[in-house]
Amino acid sequence: MKVIVVGSSHGGYEAVRGMLLENPDAEIQWYERGNFISFLSCGMELYLEGTVKDVNTVAYETVDNAEKDGVHVFVQQEIASIDEKNKSVHVKNLADGSERDESYDKLILAIGATPRRLDVPGKDLENLYAMRGRDWAIKLKQKMVDPDLKHVFVIGSGYIGIEAAEAFAKAGKEVTIVDHNPRLLGNYLDSEFTEKLTQEFKENGVNFVGSVNVSEFVGKDGKVSSVKTDQGTFDAELVVETAGVIPNTSLVDGLLDLDERGRIKIDEHQETSVKDIYAVGDATKVPYAPTGELSSIALASNARRQGRTAAANAAGRELKMTAVSGSSALSVFNYHFASTGVKQDTQEKCGVKGAESVLIEDWAVPPFVSEEAGNAKVYFKITFDPTDGRILGGQIMSTRDVTANINTISFAIQQHATVYDLAYADFFFQPGFDRPWNIMNEAAQAAVRKIN
Ligand code: FAD
């Protein structure tokens, strides 16, 4: 069997690894149009902040390693078109200009997404950057040490914008971060959490402005110098645009069924509308565990699960894509937070009505352990359906890293567990690590009282 995998990021990497596990005898061809395979944008902040020194190590895989495992890797080679009737792809070698066709038995598309750029006057000025992939990582890193750069303007306060803002602030730059939303991280956390994080940003020199519409990039000598918005003009010698992504699906437009935003429609086995063509990652949607509906959640964790699912099905073993809840974690200066599933403030965006929540504030470990010894306040919020107690979401934040609790909530959502199940669930107790009632027990018990 000949399998062609297109795209070498999270989805493509996992599809290749999955195929090696499922069918070691398969002939695997792996294509990437960029000049580097499997760069992890997830690791970009670690590189920008200097935790990781070499940008080339921020990857899952090297060409040599994949080839040692029998995978044929083609870098700087783009799949330019697909002939689904003859089951072949047209390949353009971007390095030497040559072209050829390659046949396939199974085709797995992990073609991902590209950052959305603002279509406003001044959009062609220099120093308007995005933040995705190795090339942008290198360019951003150069800017961090540029002594002429004083003001950085970040558009979009999702995870990526937050990472950009924090990295540039730590590099000593004056940073403003703006969003359409009134709250920063508005899609990830409720206001009890975002108020604290906005304050944390402020204390570390990052100015957040919400409910902003950018109207123009103003330039001087061809380079951006300020940004006009409906809330004033901001100095900016560098703009980082992190206002969402657009699926890279022009390759399959007219061939595969796409949704209204151009994402590839897939079934529960990751198969597209054309037999033997599978799609995974940010170019697709995922099954959202709280509602059972498909949802667009651009995460590497999802792309990896989809890649494994596509590989299993392409190899002939039936495997359904697991339902996911958009679980994610991040740090903002001294705080660590994580969230999963439905939030109280934005439940309607997730297709949910009438959800209720309980917020608990408590110490991470028994209060006899001092803050100097590592104790810290933990804020945990559980969101549930009051009609049957079903757990729909969770959010956690502390200056101590307690983010892993959210994986339990994600699993509870996926398993359709209720606050009744969680209220007395068995979690370990050791005063150096936790309390006799974990904060999730406490919150679920409060939720049960609220329902009754
Ligand atoms: P993409 O990463 O979009 O990659 C697609 C690849 O396909 C590209 O390399 C592209 O060159 C190639 N390609 C496209 N078309 C063709 C073609 N026709 N021929 C050949 N090659 C082609 N997610 C998390 O879960 N945790 C995190 O901590 C996290 N942090 C992030 C931080 C940043 C700064 C960013 C930008 C994203 C982060 N994400 C994180 C999200 C995660 O990176 C994406 O969800 C993930 O990259 C999606 O993977 P993908 O395989 O769909 O495709």
Short mmCIF file of C-alpha atoms and ligand atoms in Angstrom, two decimals:
data_model
loop_
_atom_site.label_atom_id
_atom_site.label_comp_id
_atom_site.label_asym_id
_atom_site.label_seq_id
_atom_site.Cartn_x
_atom_site.Cartn_y
_atom_site.Cartn_z
CA MET A 1 0.00 0.00 0.00
CA LYS A 2 1.30 3.47 -0.90
CA VAL A 3 0.35 6.28 1.46
CA ILE A 4 1.01 9.94 0.76
CA VAL A 5 0.96 12.35 3.72
CA VAL A 6 0.88 16.08 2.91
CA GLY A 7 2.09 18.55 5.56
CA SER A 8 4.76 17.92 8.18
CA SER A 9 3.37 19.66 11.24
CA HIS A 10 1.46 17.98 14.09
CA GLY A 11 -1.20 16.28 11.99
CA GLY A 12 1.19 15.08 9.30
CA TYR A 13 3.80 13.88 11.79
CA GLU A 14 1.24 11.82 13.67
CA ALA A 15 -0.24 10.40 10.47
CA VAL A 16 3.23 9.19 9.44
CA ARG A 17 4.01 7.75 12.89
CA GLY A 18 0.55 6.18 13.06
CA MET A 19 1.00 4.55 9.67
CA LEU A 20 4.39 3.14 10.70
CA LEU A 21 2.67 1.54 13.69
CA GLU A 22 -0.41 0.33 11.83
CA ASN A 23 1.26 -0.95 8.68
CA PRO A 24 5.06 -1.05 8.81
CA ASP A 25 5.14 -2.42 5.27
CA ALA A 26 3.33 0.54 3.75
CA GLU A 27 5.30 2.73 1.38
CA ILE A 28 5.02 6.20 2.97
CA GLN A 29 5.78 9.41 1.11
CA TRP A 30 5.75 12.55 3.26
CA TYR A 31 5.58 15.99 1.64
CA GLU A 32 6.35 19.45 3.05
CA ARG A 33 6.47 22.58 0.93
CA GLY A 34 8.54 24.48 3.50
CA ASN A 35 12.28 23.90 3.93
CA PHE A 36 12.06 22.25 7.37
CA ILE A 37 9.94 19.42 8.73
CA SER A 38 7.76 19.28 11.80
CA PHE A 39 8.49 22.64 13.42
CA LEU A 40 6.39 23.04 16.60
CA SER A 41 4.85 26.50 16.85
CA CYS A 42 3.82 25.36 20.35
CA GLY A 43 7.48 25.60 21.30
CA MET A 44 7.96 29.06 19.83
CA GLU A 45 7.63 30.96 23.10
CA LEU A 46 10.25 28.70 24.72
CA TYR A 47 12.59 29.64 21.88
CA LEU A 48 11.74 33.35 21.95
CA GLU A 49 12.28 33.54 25.70
CA GLY A 50 15.58 31.65 25.45
CA THR A 51 14.57 28.48 27.32
CA VAL A 52 15.37 26.61 24.11
CA LYS A 53 18.42 27.99 22.31
CA ASP A 54 18.39 26.35 18.88
CA VAL A 55 15.33 26.94 16.71
CA ASN A 56 16.08 23.77 14.75
CA THR A 57 15.53 21.61 17.81
CA VAL A 58 11.92 22.81 18.16
CA ALA A 59 10.68 19.84 16.14
CA TYR A 60 9.38 16.31 16.55
CA GLU A 61 11.33 14.82 13.71
CA THR A 62 14.31 15.14 11.39
CA VAL A 63 14.47 14.05 7.78
CA ASP A 64 17.28 11.60 8.62
CA ASN A 65 15.37 10.00 11.45
CA ALA A 66 12.19 9.58 9.41
CA GLU A 67 14.17 8.10 6.52
CA LYS A 68 15.90 5.67 8.88
CA ASP A 69 12.39 4.43 9.68
CA GLY A 70 11.74 3.90 5.99
CA VAL A 71 9.70 7.05 5.30
CA HIS A 72 10.43 8.88 2.04
CA VAL A 73 10.58 12.57 2.98
CA PHE A 74 10.21 15.30 0.36
CA VAL A 75 11.03 18.80 1.62
CA GLN A 76 10.34 21.93 -0.46
CA GLN A 77 7.95 19.85 -2.53
CA GLU A 78 4.40 21.01 -2.82
CA ILE A 79 1.34 18.98 -3.70
CA ALA A 80 -0.12 21.30 -6.34
CA SER A 81 -3.21 19.30 -7.34
CA ILE A 82 -5.00 16.01 -6.76
CA ASP A 83 -6.49 13.75 -9.41
CA GLU A 84 -8.92 11.71 -7.36
CA LYS A 85 -10.09 9.59 -10.33
CA ASN A 86 -6.60 8.31 -11.11
CA LYS A 87 -5.58 8.46 -7.44
CA SER A 88 -2.52 10.61 -8.04
CA VAL A 89 -1.08 13.91 -6.89
CA HIS A 90 0.88 16.47 -8.89
CA VAL A 91 4.11 17.43 -7.14
CA LYS A 92 6.05 20.66 -7.67
CA ASN A 93 9.64 20.64 -6.50
CA LEU A 94 10.09 24.20 -5.25
CA ALA A 95 13.88 23.82 -5.05
CA ASP A 96 14.63 22.86 -8.66
CA GLY A 97 11.35 23.69 -10.46
CA SER A 98 10.73 20.11 -11.62
CA GLU A 99 7.25 18.56 -11.59
CA ARG A 100 5.93 14.99 -11.52
CA ASP A 101 2.91 12.87 -10.65
CA GLU A 102 2.80 10.33 -7.83
CA SER A 103 0.13 7.70 -7.37
CA TYR A 104 -1.40 6.85 -3.99
CA ASP A 105 -3.65 4.23 -2.46
CA LYS A 106 -4.41 6.47 0.54
CA LEU A 107 -3.86 10.21 0.80
CA ILE A 108 -3.75 12.00 4.18
CA LEU A 109 -3.95 15.79 4.05
CA ALA A 110 -2.49 17.65 7.02
CA ILE A 111 -2.27 20.96 5.21
CA GLY A 112 -3.19 23.11 8.20
CA ALA A 113 -3.88 26.81 8.30
CA THR A 114 -2.12 30.14 7.90
CA PRO A 115 -2.44 33.25 10.08
CA ARG A 116 -5.24 35.62 9.12
CA ARG A 117 -3.87 39.06 8.21
CA LEU A 118 -5.81 42.29 8.55
CA ASP A 119 -7.05 43.79 5.30
CA VAL A 120 -6.68 47.47 6.27
CA PRO A 121 -4.76 50.41 4.74
CA GLY A 122 -1.03 50.02 5.33
CA LYS A 123 -1.18 46.22 5.22
CA ASP A 124 1.89 46.11 2.89
CA LEU A 125 4.20 48.01 5.24
CA GLU A 126 7.31 46.34 6.66
CA ASN A 127 7.37 44.95 10.19
CA LEU A 128 3.87 43.51 10.19
CA TYR A 129 4.59 40.00 11.47
CA ALA A 130 2.68 36.80 12.08
CA MET A 131 3.57 34.11 14.62
CA ARG A 132 3.45 30.60 13.20
CA GLY A 133 6.16 28.32 11.91
CA ARG A 134 9.95 28.41 11.95
CA ASP A 135 10.50 31.36 9.60
CA TRP A 136 8.41 33.70 11.74
CA ALA A 137 10.07 32.35 14.89
CA ILE A 138 13.48 33.38 13.54
CA LYS A 139 12.25 36.81 12.47
CA LEU A 140 10.53 37.47 15.80
CA LYS A 141 13.62 36.40 17.71
CA GLN A 142 15.72 38.91 15.74
CA LYS A 143 13.27 41.67 16.66
CA MET A 144 13.50 40.84 20.34
CA VAL A 145 17.13 41.93 20.42
CA ASP A 146 16.69 44.91 18.07
CA PRO A 147 17.62 48.02 20.15
CA ASP A 148 15.63 50.28 17.77
CA LEU A 149 12.42 48.43 18.57
CA LYS A 150 10.61 50.15 21.43
CA HIS A 151 6.88 49.55 20.88
CA VAL A 152 5.22 46.27 19.98
CA PHE A 153 1.53 46.10 19.10
CA VAL A 154 -0.09 42.66 19.27
CA ILE A 155 -3.45 42.09 17.56
CA GLY A 156 -5.48 39.30 19.14
CA SER A 157 -5.41 38.18 22.76
CA GLY A 158 -5.85 34.45 22.30
CA TYR A 159 -3.06 32.10 23.35
CA ILE A 160 -0.72 33.10 20.55
CA GLY A 161 -1.09 36.84 21.15
CA ILE A 162 -0.56 36.33 24.87
CA GLU A 163 2.65 34.40 24.17
CA ALA A 164 3.89 37.16 21.83
CA ALA A 165 3.04 39.92 24.32
CA GLU A 166 4.74 38.18 27.21
CA ALA A 167 7.88 37.31 25.24
CA PHE A 168 8.36 40.90 24.01
CA ALA A 169 7.62 42.36 27.45
CA LYS A 170 10.26 40.08 28.97
CA ALA A 171 12.65 41.34 26.28
CA GLY A 172 12.10 44.86 27.62
CA LYS A 173 9.74 46.18 24.94
CA GLU A 174 6.67 48.31 25.56
CA VAL A 175 3.76 46.08 24.57
CA THR A 176 0.14 46.85 23.82
CA ILE A 177 -2.20 43.95 23.12
CA VAL A 178 -5.68 44.54 21.72
CA ASP A 179 -8.70 42.43 20.92
CA HIS A 180 -12.18 42.71 19.41
CA ASN A 181 -13.35 41.02 22.60
CA PRO A 182 -13.75 43.21 25.68
CA ARG A 183 -11.68 40.73 27.73
CA LEU A 184 -8.28 39.23 27.02
CA LEU A 185 -8.39 35.43 26.55
CA GLY A 186 -12.16 35.88 26.35
CA ASN A 187 -12.69 32.54 24.59
CA TYR A 188 -10.59 30.62 27.08
CA LEU A 189 -11.51 31.91 30.52
CA ASP A 190 -14.34 33.63 32.40
CA SER A 191 -14.03 37.13 33.77
CA GLU A 192 -12.96 36.11 37.32
CA PHE A 193 -9.78 34.76 35.75
CA THR A 194 -9.23 37.30 32.99
CA GLU A 195 -9.49 40.25 35.39
CA LYS A 196 -6.59 38.84 37.40
CA LEU A 197 -4.57 38.16 34.26
CA THR A 198 -5.19 41.65 32.86
CA GLN A 199 -3.86 43.04 36.13
CA GLU A 200 -0.90 40.66 35.99
CA PHE A 201 -0.11 41.89 32.49
CA LYS A 202 -0.38 45.51 33.64
CA GLU A 203 1.99 44.92 36.54
CA ASN A 204 4.48 43.53 34.04
CA GLY A 205 4.22 46.43 31.62
CA VAL A 206 1.74 45.01 29.10
CA ASN A 207 -1.22 47.23 28.29
CA PHE A 208 -4.39 45.36 27.27
CA VAL A 209 -7.12 47.27 25.41
CA GLY A 210 -10.38 45.45 24.71
CA SER A 211 -13.24 46.04 22.22
CA VAL A 212 -10.78 47.45 19.67
CA ASN A 213 -11.10 47.65 15.90
CA VAL A 214 -7.87 48.29 14.01
CA SER A 215 -8.46 50.68 11.11
CA GLU A 216 -5.01 51.40 9.66
CA PHE A 217 -1.30 50.67 9.84
CA VAL A 218 0.50 53.99 9.54
CA GLY A 219 3.98 53.99 8.03
CA LYS A 220 7.19 55.99 7.84
CA ASP A 221 9.81 55.17 5.18
CA GLY A 222 7.86 52.04 4.26
CA LYS A 223 7.87 50.66 7.81
CA VAL A 224 5.05 50.63 10.29
CA SER A 225 5.30 53.38 12.90
CA SER A 226 1.86 53.39 14.51
CA VAL A 227 -1.53 51.69 14.45
CA LYS A 228 -4.83 53.56 14.19
CA THR A 229 -7.78 52.05 16.02
CA ASP A 230 -11.25 53.17 17.10
CA GLN A 231 -9.71 53.66 20.54
CA GLY A 232 -6.80 55.85 19.58
CA THR A 233 -3.46 55.60 17.83
CA PHE A 234 -0.65 53.50 19.26
CA ASP A 235 3.09 53.78 18.53
CA ALA A 236 4.37 50.54 17.02
CA GLU A 237 7.58 49.72 15.19
CA LEU A 238 6.46 46.09 15.14
CA VAL A 239 2.96 44.62 14.81
CA VAL A 240 2.31 40.95 15.54
CA GLU A 241 -0.95 39.79 14.00
CA THR A 242 -2.48 36.85 15.85
CA ALA A 243 -6.12 37.32 14.89
CA GLY A 244 -7.04 33.75 13.96
CA VAL A 245 -6.19 31.42 11.11
CA ILE A 246 -7.48 30.60 7.63
CA PRO A 247 -7.48 26.96 6.47
CA ASN A 248 -4.98 26.20 3.68
CA THR A 249 -7.58 24.48 1.56
CA SER A 250 -7.32 26.12 -1.89
CA LEU A 251 -5.67 22.83 -2.98
CA VAL A 252 -8.91 20.93 -2.49
CA ASP A 253 -11.47 23.64 -3.28
CA GLY A 254 -13.88 22.12 -5.81
CA LEU A 255 -12.63 18.59 -5.08
CA LEU A 256 -13.59 17.95 -1.45
CA ASP A 257 -16.68 19.17 0.42
CA LEU A 258 -15.73 22.22 2.47
CA ASP A 259 -17.72 24.09 5.11
CA GLU A 260 -18.67 27.79 4.89
CA ARG A 261 -15.24 28.81 6.20
CA GLY A 262 -13.31 26.59 3.80
CA ARG A 263 -12.54 23.80 6.29
CA ILE A 264 -12.51 20.26 4.95
CA LYS A 265 -15.55 18.22 5.95
CA ILE A 266 -14.59 14.88 7.44
CA ASP A 267 -16.46 11.93 8.92
CA GLU A 268 -15.73 10.32 12.29
CA HIS A 269 -12.91 8.33 10.65
CA GLN A 270 -11.28 11.52 9.28
CA GLU A 271 -12.28 10.51 5.75
CA THR A 272 -13.29 13.36 3.43
CA SER A 273 -16.12 13.42 0.89
CA VAL A 274 -13.77 11.54 -1.51
CA LYS A 275 -12.95 7.93 -0.70
CA ASP A 276 -9.36 7.21 0.38
CA ILE A 277 -8.61 10.87 1.01
CA TYR A 278 -8.34 11.73 4.72
CA ALA A 279 -7.86 15.15 6.32
CA VAL A 280 -6.66 16.15 9.79
CA GLY A 281 -5.61 19.18 11.82
CA ASP A 282 -6.44 22.88 11.62
CA ALA A 283 -7.93 22.50 8.12
CA THR A 284 -10.79 20.48 9.66
CA LYS A 285 -13.16 20.45 12.65
CA VAL A 286 -13.17 18.13 15.65
CA PRO A 287 -15.99 16.44 17.59
CA TYR A 288 -16.63 18.66 20.63
CA ALA A 289 -17.27 16.48 23.69
CA PRO A 290 -19.59 18.84 25.64
CA THR A 291 -22.15 18.96 22.81
CA GLY A 292 -21.28 16.14 20.43
CA GLU A 293 -21.25 18.68 17.57
CA LEU A 294 -18.29 19.41 15.29
CA SER A 295 -16.27 22.46 16.30
CA SER A 296 -13.25 24.36 15.06
CA ILE A 297 -10.53 24.08 17.73
CA ALA A 298 -7.05 24.65 16.35
CA LEU A 299 -4.81 22.68 18.67
CA ALA A 300 -1.83 20.43 18.14
CA SER A 301 -3.31 17.95 20.62
CA ASN A 302 -6.35 17.61 18.36
CA ALA A 303 -4.27 17.37 15.18
CA ARG A 304 -2.23 14.54 16.71
CA ARG A 305 -5.33 12.58 17.71
CA GLN A 306 -6.81 13.09 14.27
CA GLY A 307 -3.54 12.06 12.58
CA ARG A 308 -3.50 8.79 14.50
CA THR A 309 -7.17 8.20 13.69
CA ALA A 310 -6.66 8.86 9.97
CA ALA A 311 -3.65 6.53 9.86
CA ALA A 312 -5.55 3.69 11.55
CA ASN A 313 -8.49 3.98 9.16
CA ALA A 314 -6.28 4.40 6.10
CA ALA A 315 -4.48 1.20 7.18
CA GLY A 316 -7.81 -0.64 7.34
CA ARG A 317 -8.48 -0.66 11.10
CA GLU A 318 -11.65 1.13 12.15
CA LEU A 319 -11.02 3.91 14.68
CA LYS A 320 -13.31 6.83 15.50
CA MET A 321 -11.87 10.24 16.34
CA THR A 322 -12.12 10.81 20.08
CA ALA A 323 -14.29 13.71 21.25
CA VAL A 324 -12.20 16.61 22.56
CA SER A 325 -12.93 19.67 24.68
CA GLY A 326 -10.35 22.27 23.65
CA SER A 327 -8.15 21.62 26.68
CA SER A 328 -5.24 24.02 26.90
CA ALA A 329 -2.85 25.54 29.41
CA LEU A 330 -0.56 28.55 29.51
CA SER A 331 1.38 30.81 31.84
CA VAL A 332 1.08 34.59 32.05
CA PHE A 333 4.06 35.86 34.04
CA ASN A 334 3.43 34.44 37.56
CA TYR A 335 0.13 32.72 36.83
CA HIS A 336 -0.46 29.31 35.33
CA PHE A 337 -3.92 28.53 34.01
CA ALA A 338 -5.76 25.86 32.06
CA SER A 339 -9.26 25.40 30.78
CA THR A 340 -11.41 22.87 29.00
CA GLY A 341 -14.91 22.70 27.57
CA VAL A 342 -17.69 25.22 28.11
CA LYS A 343 -17.20 28.51 29.97
CA GLN A 344 -20.04 30.28 31.76
CA ASP A 345 -19.57 33.63 29.97
CA THR A 346 -19.28 32.24 26.45
CA GLN A 347 -21.48 29.13 26.63
CA GLU A 348 -23.71 30.18 23.75
CA LYS A 349 -20.72 30.35 21.39
CA CYS A 350 -20.16 26.68 22.32
CA GLY A 351 -23.77 25.80 21.49
CA VAL A 352 -24.89 25.50 25.13
CA LYS A 353 -27.68 27.24 27.06
CA GLY A 354 -28.54 27.26 30.75
CA ALA A 355 -25.20 25.97 32.04
CA GLU A 356 -24.32 26.92 35.61
CA SER A 357 -21.00 27.23 37.37
CA VAL A 358 -19.38 27.20 40.79
CA LEU A 359 -16.15 29.06 41.54
CA ILE A 360 -13.95 27.84 44.40
CA GLU A 361 -10.99 29.70 45.85
CA ASP A 362 -8.82 27.64 48.16
CA TRP A 363 -5.22 26.82 49.04
CA ALA A 364 -3.32 24.35 46.90
CA VAL A 365 -2.11 22.41 49.96
CA PRO A 366 -3.17 22.57 53.64
CA PRO A 367 -2.87 26.09 55.07
CA PHE A 368 -0.19 25.05 57.57
CA VAL A 369 2.17 25.09 54.55
CA SER A 370 3.19 28.72 54.05
CA GLU A 371 3.28 30.62 50.78
CA GLU A 372 7.07 30.85 51.15
CA ALA A 373 7.08 27.05 51.21
CA GLY A 374 5.13 26.90 47.96
CA ASN A 375 1.49 27.13 48.99
CA ALA A 376 -0.71 29.33 46.80
CA LYS A 377 -4.32 30.27 46.24
CA VAL A 378 -6.06 28.20 43.56
CA TYR A 379 -9.10 29.41 41.61
CA PHE A 380 -11.16 26.64 40.09
CA LYS A 381 -14.47 26.92 38.28
CA ILE A 382 -16.62 24.04 37.17
CA THR A 383 -19.41 24.45 34.64
CA PHE A 384 -22.25 21.94 34.48
CA ASP A 385 -25.75 21.25 33.21
CA PRO A 386 -28.06 21.87 36.20
CA THR A 387 -30.73 19.54 34.80
CA ASP A 388 -28.64 16.37 35.12
CA GLY A 389 -25.35 17.50 36.68
CA ARG A 390 -23.31 16.69 33.57
CA ILE A 391 -19.88 18.31 33.64
CA LEU A 392 -19.38 20.69 30.71
CA GLY A 393 -16.20 22.58 31.51
CA GLY A 394 -13.51 23.61 33.95
CA GLN A 395 -11.02 26.44 34.46
CA ILE A 396 -8.14 26.62 36.91
CA MET A 397 -5.54 29.24 37.78
CA SER A 398 -2.85 29.69 40.40
CA THR A 399 0.70 30.93 40.84
CA ARG A 400 1.46 27.28 41.65
CA ASP A 401 1.25 24.94 38.66
CA VAL A 402 -1.95 22.98 39.23
CA THR A 403 -2.98 23.00 35.57
CA ALA A 404 -2.92 19.20 35.17
CA ASN A 405 -6.19 18.98 37.13
CA ILE A 406 -7.90 20.17 33.97
CA ASN A 407 -7.06 16.91 32.21
CA THR A 408 -9.33 15.17 34.74
CA ILE A 409 -12.16 17.54 33.85
CA SER A 410 -11.55 16.97 30.15
CA PHE A 411 -11.77 13.21 30.69
CA ALA A 412 -14.90 13.66 32.82
CA ILE A 413 -16.57 15.63 30.02
CA GLN A 414 -15.59 13.03 27.44
CA GLN A 415 -16.97 10.24 29.65
CA HIS A 416 -20.25 12.16 30.29
CA ALA A 417 -19.48 12.21 34.02
CA THR A 418 -21.56 14.36 36.37
CA VAL A 419 -20.81 16.57 39.36
CA TYR A 420 -22.33 13.73 41.44
CA ASP A 421 -19.58 11.42 40.14
CA LEU A 422 -16.86 13.98 40.76
CA ALA A 423 -18.04 15.12 44.20
CA TYR A 424 -16.60 12.08 46.01
CA ALA A 425 -14.17 10.81 43.32
CA ASP A 426 -10.98 9.28 44.69
CA PHE A 427 -7.94 11.55 44.42
CA PHE A 428 -4.68 11.14 46.36
CA PHE A 429 -3.86 13.20 49.45
CA GLN A 430 -0.35 14.12 50.48
CA PRO A 431 0.08 17.53 52.13
CA GLY A 432 3.08 18.40 49.99
CA PHE A 433 0.94 18.00 46.88
CA ASP A 434 -2.76 18.37 47.56
CA ARG A 435 -5.57 18.49 50.09
CA PRO A 436 -7.78 15.66 51.41
CA TRP A 437 -10.52 16.95 49.16
CA ASN A 438 -9.01 17.98 45.86
CA ILE A 439 -10.39 21.32 44.66
CA MET A 440 -12.37 19.46 41.96
CA ASN A 441 -14.12 17.43 44.71
CA GLU A 442 -14.89 20.64 46.55
CA ALA A 443 -16.30 22.38 43.48
CA ALA A 444 -18.40 19.36 42.49
CA GLN A 445 -19.80 19.10 46.03
CA ALA A 446 -20.74 22.80 45.85
CA ALA A 447 -22.33 22.20 42.45
CA VAL A 448 -24.43 19.34 43.89
CA ARG A 449 -25.60 21.65 46.69
CA LYS A 450 -26.47 24.30 44.09
CA ILE A 451 -28.53 21.82 42.05
CA ASN A 452 -30.36 20.51 45.10
P1 FAD B 1 -0.06 23.27 10.38
O1 FAD B 1 0.74 23.42 11.63
O2 FAD B 1 -0.83 24.42 9.89
O3 FAD B 1 0.97 22.84 9.24
C1 FAD B 1 0.59 22.50 7.93
C2 FAD B 1 1.82 22.14 7.15
O4 FAD B 1 1.44 21.67 5.87
C3 FAD B 1 2.75 23.33 6.95
O5 FAD B 1 4.05 22.97 7.32
C4 FAD B 1 2.62 23.62 5.45
O6 FAD B 1 3.81 24.14 4.89
C5 FAD B 1 2.30 22.24 4.88
N1 FAD B 1 1.54 22.27 3.63
C6 FAD B 1 0.34 22.88 3.42
N2 FAD B 1 -0.08 22.69 2.16
C7 FAD B 1 0.86 21.93 1.56
C8 FAD B 1 0.98 21.40 0.26
N3 FAD B 1 0.06 21.61 -0.68
N4 FAD B 1 2.10 20.66 -0.05
C9 FAD B 1 3.06 20.44 0.89
N5 FAD B 1 2.97 20.94 2.15
C10 FAD B 1 1.89 21.66 2.49
N6 FAD B 1 -1.52 23.81 20.06
C11 FAD B 1 -1.47 23.08 21.20
O7 FAD B 1 -2.14 22.04 21.30
N7 FAD B 1 -0.69 23.47 22.26
C12 FAD B 1 0.08 24.59 22.21
O8 FAD B 1 0.80 24.90 23.18
C13 FAD B 1 0.04 25.38 21.03
N8 FAD B 1 0.79 26.50 20.95
C14 FAD B 1 0.80 27.20 19.77
C15 FAD B 1 1.62 28.33 19.69
C16 FAD B 1 1.67 29.06 18.51
C17 FAD B 1 2.55 30.28 18.44
C18 FAD B 1 0.88 28.65 17.39
C19 FAD B 1 0.94 29.41 16.09
C20 FAD B 1 0.06 27.54 17.47
C21 FAD B 1 0.01 26.80 18.66
N9 FAD B 1 -0.80 25.67 18.78
C22 FAD B 1 -0.78 24.93 19.94
C23 FAD B 1 -1.66 25.24 17.66
C24 FAD B 1 -0.96 24.20 16.78
O9 FAD B 1 0.31 24.67 16.41
C25 FAD B 1 -1.80 23.92 15.55
O10 FAD B 1 -3.06 23.47 15.97
C26 FAD B 1 -1.12 22.85 14.71
O11 FAD B 1 0.08 23.36 14.18
C27 FAD B 1 -1.98 22.36 13.57
O12 FAD B 1 -1.26 21.38 12.89
P2 FAD B 1 -1.62 20.95 11.41
O13 FAD B 1 -0.94 19.64 11.21
O14 FAD B 1 -3.07 21.04 11.17
O15 FAD B 1 -0.99 22.02 10.42
#
